[in-house]
Tab-separated table of C-alpha atoms and ligand atoms in Angstrom:
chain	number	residue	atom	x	y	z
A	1	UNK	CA	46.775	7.756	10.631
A	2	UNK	CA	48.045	5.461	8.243
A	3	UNK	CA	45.622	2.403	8.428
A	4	UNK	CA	42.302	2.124	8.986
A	5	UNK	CA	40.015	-1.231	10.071
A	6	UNK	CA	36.233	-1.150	9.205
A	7	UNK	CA	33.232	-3.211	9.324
A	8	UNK	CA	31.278	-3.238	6.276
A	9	UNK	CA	27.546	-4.698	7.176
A	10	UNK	CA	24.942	-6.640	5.263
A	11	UNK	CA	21.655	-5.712	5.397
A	12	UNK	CA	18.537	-7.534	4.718
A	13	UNK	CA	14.840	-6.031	3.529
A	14	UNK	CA	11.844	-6.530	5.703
A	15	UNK	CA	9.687	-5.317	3.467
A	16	UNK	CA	10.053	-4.492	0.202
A	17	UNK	CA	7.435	-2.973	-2.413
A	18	UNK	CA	7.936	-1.770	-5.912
A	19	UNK	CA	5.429	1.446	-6.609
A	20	UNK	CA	6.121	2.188	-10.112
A	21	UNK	CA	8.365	2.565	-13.128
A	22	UNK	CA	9.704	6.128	-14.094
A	23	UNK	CA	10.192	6.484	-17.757
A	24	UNK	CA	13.355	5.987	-17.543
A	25	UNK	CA	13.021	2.730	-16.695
A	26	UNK	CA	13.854	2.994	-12.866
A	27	UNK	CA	11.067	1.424	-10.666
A	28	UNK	CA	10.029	3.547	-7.071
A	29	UNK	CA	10.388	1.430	-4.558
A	30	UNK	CA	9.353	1.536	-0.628
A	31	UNK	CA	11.030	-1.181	1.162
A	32	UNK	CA	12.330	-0.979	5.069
A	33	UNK	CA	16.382	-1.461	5.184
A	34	UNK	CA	17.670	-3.303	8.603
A	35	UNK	CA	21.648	-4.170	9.267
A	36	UNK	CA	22.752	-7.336	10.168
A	37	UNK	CA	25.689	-8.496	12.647
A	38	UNK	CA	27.773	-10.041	9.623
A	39	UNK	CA	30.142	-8.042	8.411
A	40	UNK	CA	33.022	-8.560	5.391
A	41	UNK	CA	36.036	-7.108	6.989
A	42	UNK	CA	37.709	-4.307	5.215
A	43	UNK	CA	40.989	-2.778	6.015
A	44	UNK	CA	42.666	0.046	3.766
A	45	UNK	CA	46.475	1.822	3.780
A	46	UNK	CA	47.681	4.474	2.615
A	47	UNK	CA	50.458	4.206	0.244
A	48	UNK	CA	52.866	6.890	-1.811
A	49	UNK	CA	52.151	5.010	-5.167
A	50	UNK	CA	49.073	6.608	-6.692
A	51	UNK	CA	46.824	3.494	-7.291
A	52	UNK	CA	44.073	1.546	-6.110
A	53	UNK	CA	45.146	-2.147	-5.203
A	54	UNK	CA	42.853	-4.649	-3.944
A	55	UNK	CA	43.266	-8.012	-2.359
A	56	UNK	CA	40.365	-10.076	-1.235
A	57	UNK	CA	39.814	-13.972	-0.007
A	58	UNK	CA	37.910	-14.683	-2.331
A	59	UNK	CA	40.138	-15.539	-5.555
A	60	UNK	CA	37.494	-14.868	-8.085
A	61	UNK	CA	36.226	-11.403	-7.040
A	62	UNK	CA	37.404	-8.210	-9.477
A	63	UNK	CA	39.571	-6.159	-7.856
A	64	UNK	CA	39.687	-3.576	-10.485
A	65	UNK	CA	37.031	-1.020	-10.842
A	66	UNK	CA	34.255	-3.426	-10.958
A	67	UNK	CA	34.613	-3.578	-7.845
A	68	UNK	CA	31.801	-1.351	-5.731
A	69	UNK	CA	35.188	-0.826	-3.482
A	70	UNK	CA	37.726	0.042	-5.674
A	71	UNK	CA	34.595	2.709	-7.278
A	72	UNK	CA	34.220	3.876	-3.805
A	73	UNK	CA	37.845	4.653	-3.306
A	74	UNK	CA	38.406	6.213	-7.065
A	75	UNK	CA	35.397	8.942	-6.751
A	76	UNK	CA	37.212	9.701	-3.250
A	77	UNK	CA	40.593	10.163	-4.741
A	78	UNK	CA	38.998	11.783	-7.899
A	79	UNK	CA	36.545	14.368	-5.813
A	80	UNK	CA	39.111	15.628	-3.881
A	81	UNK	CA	42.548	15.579	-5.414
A	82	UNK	CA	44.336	12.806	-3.464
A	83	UNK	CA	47.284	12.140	-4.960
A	84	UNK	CA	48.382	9.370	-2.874
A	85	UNK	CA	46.943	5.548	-3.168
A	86	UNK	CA	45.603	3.198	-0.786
A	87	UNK	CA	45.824	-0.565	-0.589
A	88	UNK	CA	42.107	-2.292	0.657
A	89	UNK	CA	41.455	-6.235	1.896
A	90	UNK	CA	38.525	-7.726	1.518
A	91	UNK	CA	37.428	-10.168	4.310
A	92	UNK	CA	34.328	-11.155	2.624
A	93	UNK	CA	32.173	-12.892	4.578
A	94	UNK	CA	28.984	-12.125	2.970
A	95	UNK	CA	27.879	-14.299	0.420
A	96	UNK	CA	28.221	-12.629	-2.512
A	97	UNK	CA	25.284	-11.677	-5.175
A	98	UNK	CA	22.760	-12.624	-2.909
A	99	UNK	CA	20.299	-9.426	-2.098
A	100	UNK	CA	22.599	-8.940	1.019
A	101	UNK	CA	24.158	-5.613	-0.427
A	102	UNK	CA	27.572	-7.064	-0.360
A	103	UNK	CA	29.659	-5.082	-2.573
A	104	UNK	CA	27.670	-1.435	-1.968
A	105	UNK	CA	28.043	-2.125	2.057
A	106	UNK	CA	32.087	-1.975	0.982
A	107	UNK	CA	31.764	0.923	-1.012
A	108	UNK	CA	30.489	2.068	1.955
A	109	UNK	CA	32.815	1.250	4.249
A	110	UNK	CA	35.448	2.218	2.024
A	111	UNK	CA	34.447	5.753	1.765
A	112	UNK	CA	33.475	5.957	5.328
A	113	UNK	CA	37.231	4.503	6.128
A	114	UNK	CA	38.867	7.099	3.465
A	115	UNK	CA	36.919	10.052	4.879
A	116	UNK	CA	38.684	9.220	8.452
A	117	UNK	CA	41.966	7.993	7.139
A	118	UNK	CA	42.848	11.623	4.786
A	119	UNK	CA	40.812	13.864	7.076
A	120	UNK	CA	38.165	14.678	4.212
A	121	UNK	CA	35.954	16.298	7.000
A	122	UNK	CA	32.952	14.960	4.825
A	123	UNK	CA	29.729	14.762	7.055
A	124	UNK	CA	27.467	11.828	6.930
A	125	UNK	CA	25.169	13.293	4.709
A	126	UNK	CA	27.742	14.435	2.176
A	127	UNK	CA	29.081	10.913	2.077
A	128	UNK	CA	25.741	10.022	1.198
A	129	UNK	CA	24.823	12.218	-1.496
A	130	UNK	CA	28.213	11.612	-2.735
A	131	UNK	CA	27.815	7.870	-2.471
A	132	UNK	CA	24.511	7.631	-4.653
A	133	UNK	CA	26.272	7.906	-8.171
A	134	UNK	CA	27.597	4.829	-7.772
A	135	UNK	CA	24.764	2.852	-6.514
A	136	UNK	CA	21.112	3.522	-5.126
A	137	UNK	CA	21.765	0.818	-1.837
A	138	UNK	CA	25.001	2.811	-0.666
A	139	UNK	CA	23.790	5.985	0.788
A	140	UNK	CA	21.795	3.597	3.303
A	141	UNK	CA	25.007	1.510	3.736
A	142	UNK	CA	26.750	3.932	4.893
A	143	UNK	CA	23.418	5.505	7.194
A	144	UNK	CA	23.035	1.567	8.591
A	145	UNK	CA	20.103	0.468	11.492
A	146	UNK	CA	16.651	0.619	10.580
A	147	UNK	CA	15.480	2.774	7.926
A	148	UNK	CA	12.798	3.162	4.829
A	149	UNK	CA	13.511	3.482	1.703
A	150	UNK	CA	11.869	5.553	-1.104
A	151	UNK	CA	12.438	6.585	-4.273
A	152	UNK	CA	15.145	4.561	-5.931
A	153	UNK	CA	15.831	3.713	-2.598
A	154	UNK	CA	17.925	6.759	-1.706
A	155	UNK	CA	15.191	8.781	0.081
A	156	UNK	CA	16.118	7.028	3.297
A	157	UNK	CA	13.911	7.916	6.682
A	158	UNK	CA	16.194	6.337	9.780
A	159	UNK	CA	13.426	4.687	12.138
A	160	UNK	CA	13.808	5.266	15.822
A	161	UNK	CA	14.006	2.795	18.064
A	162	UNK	CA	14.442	0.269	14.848
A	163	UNK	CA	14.101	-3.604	14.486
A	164	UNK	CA	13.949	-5.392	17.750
A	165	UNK	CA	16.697	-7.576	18.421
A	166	UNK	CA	16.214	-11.106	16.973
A	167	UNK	CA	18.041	-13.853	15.266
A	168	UNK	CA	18.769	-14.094	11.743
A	169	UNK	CA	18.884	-17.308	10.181
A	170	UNK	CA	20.392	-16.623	6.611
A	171	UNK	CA	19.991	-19.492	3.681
A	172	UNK	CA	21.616	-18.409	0.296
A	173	UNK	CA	20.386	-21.398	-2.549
A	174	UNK	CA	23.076	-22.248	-4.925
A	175	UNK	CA	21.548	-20.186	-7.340
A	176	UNK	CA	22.892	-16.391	-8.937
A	177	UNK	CA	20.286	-13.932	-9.457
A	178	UNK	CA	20.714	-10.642	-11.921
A	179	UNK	CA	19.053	-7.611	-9.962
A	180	UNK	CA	18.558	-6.110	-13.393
A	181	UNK	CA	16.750	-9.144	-14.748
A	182	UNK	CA	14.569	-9.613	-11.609
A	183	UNK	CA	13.037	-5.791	-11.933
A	184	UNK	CA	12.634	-6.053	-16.049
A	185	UNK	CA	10.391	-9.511	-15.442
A	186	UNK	CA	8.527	-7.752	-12.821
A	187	UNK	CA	4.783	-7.514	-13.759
A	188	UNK	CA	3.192	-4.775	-11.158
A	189	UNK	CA	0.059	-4.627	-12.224
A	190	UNK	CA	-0.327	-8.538	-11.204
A	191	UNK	CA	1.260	-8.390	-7.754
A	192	UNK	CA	-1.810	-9.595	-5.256
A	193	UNK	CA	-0.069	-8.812	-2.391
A	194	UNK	CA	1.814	-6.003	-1.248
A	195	UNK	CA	3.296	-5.455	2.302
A	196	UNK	CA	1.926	-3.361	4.782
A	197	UNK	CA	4.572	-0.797	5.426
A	198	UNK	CA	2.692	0.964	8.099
A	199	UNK	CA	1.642	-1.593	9.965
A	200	UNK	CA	5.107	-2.951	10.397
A	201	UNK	CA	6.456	0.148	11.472
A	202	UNK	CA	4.241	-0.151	13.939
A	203	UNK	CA	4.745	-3.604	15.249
A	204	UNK	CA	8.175	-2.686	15.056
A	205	UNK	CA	7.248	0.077	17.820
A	206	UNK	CA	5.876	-2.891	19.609
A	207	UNK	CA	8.618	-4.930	19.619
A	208	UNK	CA	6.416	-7.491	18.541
A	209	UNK	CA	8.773	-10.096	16.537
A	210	UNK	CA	5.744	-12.775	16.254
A	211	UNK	CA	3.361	-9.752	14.581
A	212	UNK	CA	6.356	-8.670	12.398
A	213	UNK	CA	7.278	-11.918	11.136
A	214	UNK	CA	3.384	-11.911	9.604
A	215	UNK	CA	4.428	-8.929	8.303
A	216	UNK	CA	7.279	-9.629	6.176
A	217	UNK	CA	6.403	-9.049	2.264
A	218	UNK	CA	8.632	-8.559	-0.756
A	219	UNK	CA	6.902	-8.249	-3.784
A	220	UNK	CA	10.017	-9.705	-6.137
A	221	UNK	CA	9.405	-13.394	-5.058
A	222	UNK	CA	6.683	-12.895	-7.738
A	223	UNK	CA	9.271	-13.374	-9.895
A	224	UNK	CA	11.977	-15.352	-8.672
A	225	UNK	CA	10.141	-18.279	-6.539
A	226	UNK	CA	7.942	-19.084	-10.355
A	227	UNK	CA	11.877	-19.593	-11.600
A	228	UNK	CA	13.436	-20.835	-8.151
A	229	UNK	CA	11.344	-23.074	-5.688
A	230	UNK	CA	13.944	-23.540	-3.791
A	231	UNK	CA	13.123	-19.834	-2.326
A	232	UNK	CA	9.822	-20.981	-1.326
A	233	UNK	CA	10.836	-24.106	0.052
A	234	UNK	CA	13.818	-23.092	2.502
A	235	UNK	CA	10.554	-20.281	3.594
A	236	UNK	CA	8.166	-23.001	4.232
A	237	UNK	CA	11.249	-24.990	5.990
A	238	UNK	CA	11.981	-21.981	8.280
A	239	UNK	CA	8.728	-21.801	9.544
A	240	UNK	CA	8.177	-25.545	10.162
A	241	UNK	CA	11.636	-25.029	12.523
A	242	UNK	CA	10.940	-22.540	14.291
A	243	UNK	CA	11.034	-18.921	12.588
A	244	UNK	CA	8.077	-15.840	13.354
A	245	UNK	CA	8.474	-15.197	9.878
A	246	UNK	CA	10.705	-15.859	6.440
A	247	UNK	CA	11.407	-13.983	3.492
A	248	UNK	CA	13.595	-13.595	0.032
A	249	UNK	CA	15.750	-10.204	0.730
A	250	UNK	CA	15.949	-8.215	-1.843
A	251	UNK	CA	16.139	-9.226	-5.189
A	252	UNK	CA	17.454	-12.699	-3.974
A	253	UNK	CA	18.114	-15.366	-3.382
A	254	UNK	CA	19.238	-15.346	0.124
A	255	UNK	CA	16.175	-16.441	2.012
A	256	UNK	CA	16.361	-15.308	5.707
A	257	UNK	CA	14.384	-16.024	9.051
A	258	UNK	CA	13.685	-14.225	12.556
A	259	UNK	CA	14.121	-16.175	15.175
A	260	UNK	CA	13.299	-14.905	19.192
A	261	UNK	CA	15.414	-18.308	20.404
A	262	UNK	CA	19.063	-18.615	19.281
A	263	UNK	CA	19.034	-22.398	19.837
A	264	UNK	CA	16.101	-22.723	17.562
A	265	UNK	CA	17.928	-20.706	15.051
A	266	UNK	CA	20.936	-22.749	15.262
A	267	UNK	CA	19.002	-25.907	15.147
A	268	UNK	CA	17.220	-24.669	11.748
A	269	UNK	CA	20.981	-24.171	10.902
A	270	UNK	CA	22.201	-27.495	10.801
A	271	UNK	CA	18.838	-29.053	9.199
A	272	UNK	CA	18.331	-26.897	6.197
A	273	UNK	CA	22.627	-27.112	5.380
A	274	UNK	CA	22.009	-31.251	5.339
A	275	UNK	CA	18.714	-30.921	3.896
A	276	UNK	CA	19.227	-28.964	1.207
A	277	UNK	CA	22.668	-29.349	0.303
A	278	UNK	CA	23.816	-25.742	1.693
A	279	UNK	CA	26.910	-24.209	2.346
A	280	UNK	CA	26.054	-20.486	2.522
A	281	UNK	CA	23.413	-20.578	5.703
A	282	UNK	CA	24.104	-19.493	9.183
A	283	UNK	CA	23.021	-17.196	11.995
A	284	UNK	CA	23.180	-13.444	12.560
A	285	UNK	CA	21.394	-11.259	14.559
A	286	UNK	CA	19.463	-7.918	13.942
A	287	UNK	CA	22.153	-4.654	14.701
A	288	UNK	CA	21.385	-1.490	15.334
A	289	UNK	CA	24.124	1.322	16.474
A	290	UNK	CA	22.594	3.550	19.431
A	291	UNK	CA	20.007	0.591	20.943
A	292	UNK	CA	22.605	-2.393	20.952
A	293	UNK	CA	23.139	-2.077	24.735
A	294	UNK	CA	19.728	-1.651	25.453
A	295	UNK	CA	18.592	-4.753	23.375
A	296	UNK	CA	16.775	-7.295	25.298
A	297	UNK	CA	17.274	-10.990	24.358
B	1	ATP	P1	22.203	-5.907	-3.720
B	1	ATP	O1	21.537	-6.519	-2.521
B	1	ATP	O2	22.681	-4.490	-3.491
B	1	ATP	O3	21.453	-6.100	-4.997
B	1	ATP	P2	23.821	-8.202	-3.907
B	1	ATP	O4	24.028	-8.628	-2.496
B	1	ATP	O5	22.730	-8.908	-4.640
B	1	ATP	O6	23.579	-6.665	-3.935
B	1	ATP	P3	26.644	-8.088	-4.383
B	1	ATP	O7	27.163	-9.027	-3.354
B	1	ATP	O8	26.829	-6.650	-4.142
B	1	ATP	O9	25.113	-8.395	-4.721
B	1	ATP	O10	27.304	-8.535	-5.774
B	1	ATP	C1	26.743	-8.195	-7.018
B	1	ATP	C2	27.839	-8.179	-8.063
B	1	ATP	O11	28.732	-7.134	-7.755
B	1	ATP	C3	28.644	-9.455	-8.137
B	1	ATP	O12	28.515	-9.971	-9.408
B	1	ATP	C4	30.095	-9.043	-7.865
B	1	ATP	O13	30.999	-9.581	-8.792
B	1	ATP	C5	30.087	-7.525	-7.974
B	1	ATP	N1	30.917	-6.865	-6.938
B	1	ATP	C6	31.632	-5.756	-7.118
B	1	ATP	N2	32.269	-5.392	-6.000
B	1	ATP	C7	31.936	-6.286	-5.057
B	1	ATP	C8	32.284	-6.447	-3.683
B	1	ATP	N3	33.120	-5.602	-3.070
B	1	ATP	N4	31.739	-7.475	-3.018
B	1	ATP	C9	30.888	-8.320	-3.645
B	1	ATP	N5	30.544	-8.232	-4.933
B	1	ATP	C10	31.056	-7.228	-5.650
């Protein structure tokens, strides 16, 4: 095998609490992890010369090893001695910087893709464990579906029979937010309201999409909807159009919304790009590997 095609997905957070702060600055989280249909497309080659070359669509993207994919591919050829290079494309389709896990989902799929393409032999797990030096969100990348996430955000628990399928209306503002800056303004002891974990996991078992859109919580828009109203308006919009529930995913500032009818998703679509200016907002649907057949719409 010389070539190798991948999807890398994004994933949004349906939930998404912050516990504490270790003394080393790091903040335990608990936050449920779902994939989403959109995908950046990623395609990688082997090659003799012993390098890492990236090309993406997107002009203005590093494509040296500040890129999560180019890291991905280095510990790879690093951990296990290859001495030959590979050449990866980046399709990106997810907006980038916008609490959709963009570049760690490509790291991901990168290292997933290598594995297969120079016959590493690497399990799942070891992928994992091997992913998590370069970034708490890849381990679940790479585990995708429903899942909760502890710890850092590492300690993943994959939930059976995940997320009900739904529609996904995405709505990314025209505004960059720093993760880092997002989790240093964060004031825990004055969060009022923090989402109830359980009880979505159980709705979830339900199926119930009206229950779980209630449900959704995520305790950063305590600091980013003070700087960014925007956030709280394309919520508010959501729900006037249609949506069980809307939320900021993770630490911004893509705003999404679940939707049960896909015409009522679309619909919301077309309003909030005109009414608010928008070009990064469209539909995607919930994805989960082992249920997708089974998924009633
Ligand atoms: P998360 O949800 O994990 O916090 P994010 O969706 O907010 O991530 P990314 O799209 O991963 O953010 O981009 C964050 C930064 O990472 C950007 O400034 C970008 O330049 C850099 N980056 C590195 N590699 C990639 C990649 N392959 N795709 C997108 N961004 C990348």
């Amino acid at each position: 095998m010389h070539e190798i095609k991948l999807r890398a997905r994004a994933k949004i957070n349906l939930t998404l609490d912050v516990i504490g702060k270790q003394s080393n600055g790091y903040h335990t989280v608990c936050m449920i992890m779902q994939t989403l249909s959109l995908y950046d497309g990623i395609y990688i080659k082997r090659i003799d010369k012993p390098v890492i070359r990236i090309k993406s669509n997107l002009d203005w993207l590093p494509t040296d090893e500040k890129n999560l994919a180019y890291k991905g591919a280095e510990l790879l050829r690093d951990t296990f001695h290859i001495q030959e290079g590979v050449f990866i494309y980046l399709d990106k389709k997810i907006p980038v910087a916008a609490g959709l896990a963009g570049g760690s989902t490509d790291c991901a799929a990168v290292m997933v893709g290598m594995n297969k393409l120079f016959k590493l032999g690497l399990s799942k797990k070891r992928l994992m464990e091997l992913s998590l030096q370069l970034g708490t969100d890849i381990p679940y990348c790479i585990l995708q579906g429903t899942a909760l996430a502890e710890g850092l955000g590492e300690k993943l628990t994959p939930i059976a029979n995940g997320c009900p399928f739904c529609y996904v209306l995405l709505a990314k503002p025209n505004i960059s937010i720093s993760t880092a800056s997002v989790y240093q303004a964060l004031e825990l002891e004055k969060i009022q309201k923090h989402p109830n974990t359980k009880e979505m996991l159980f709705q979830m078992q339900q199926k119930d999409i009206t229950e779980m859109g209630k449900l959704l919580c995520n305790v950063l828009e305590t600091v980013t909807i003070p700087r960014h109203n925007e956030i709280a308006l394309l919520k508010q919009k959501m729900l006037i159009l249609g949506a069980e529930g809307s939320l900021m995913s993770g630490s911004g500032a893509t705003v999404f919304g679940l939707f049960k009818e896909k015409q009522k998703a679309k619909e919301a679509e077309y309003i909030i790009k005109k009414e608010f200016g928008l070009r990064d907002v469209f539909v995607t649907e919930i994805w989960n590997k082992r249920k997708r057949k089974h998924f009633h719409k």
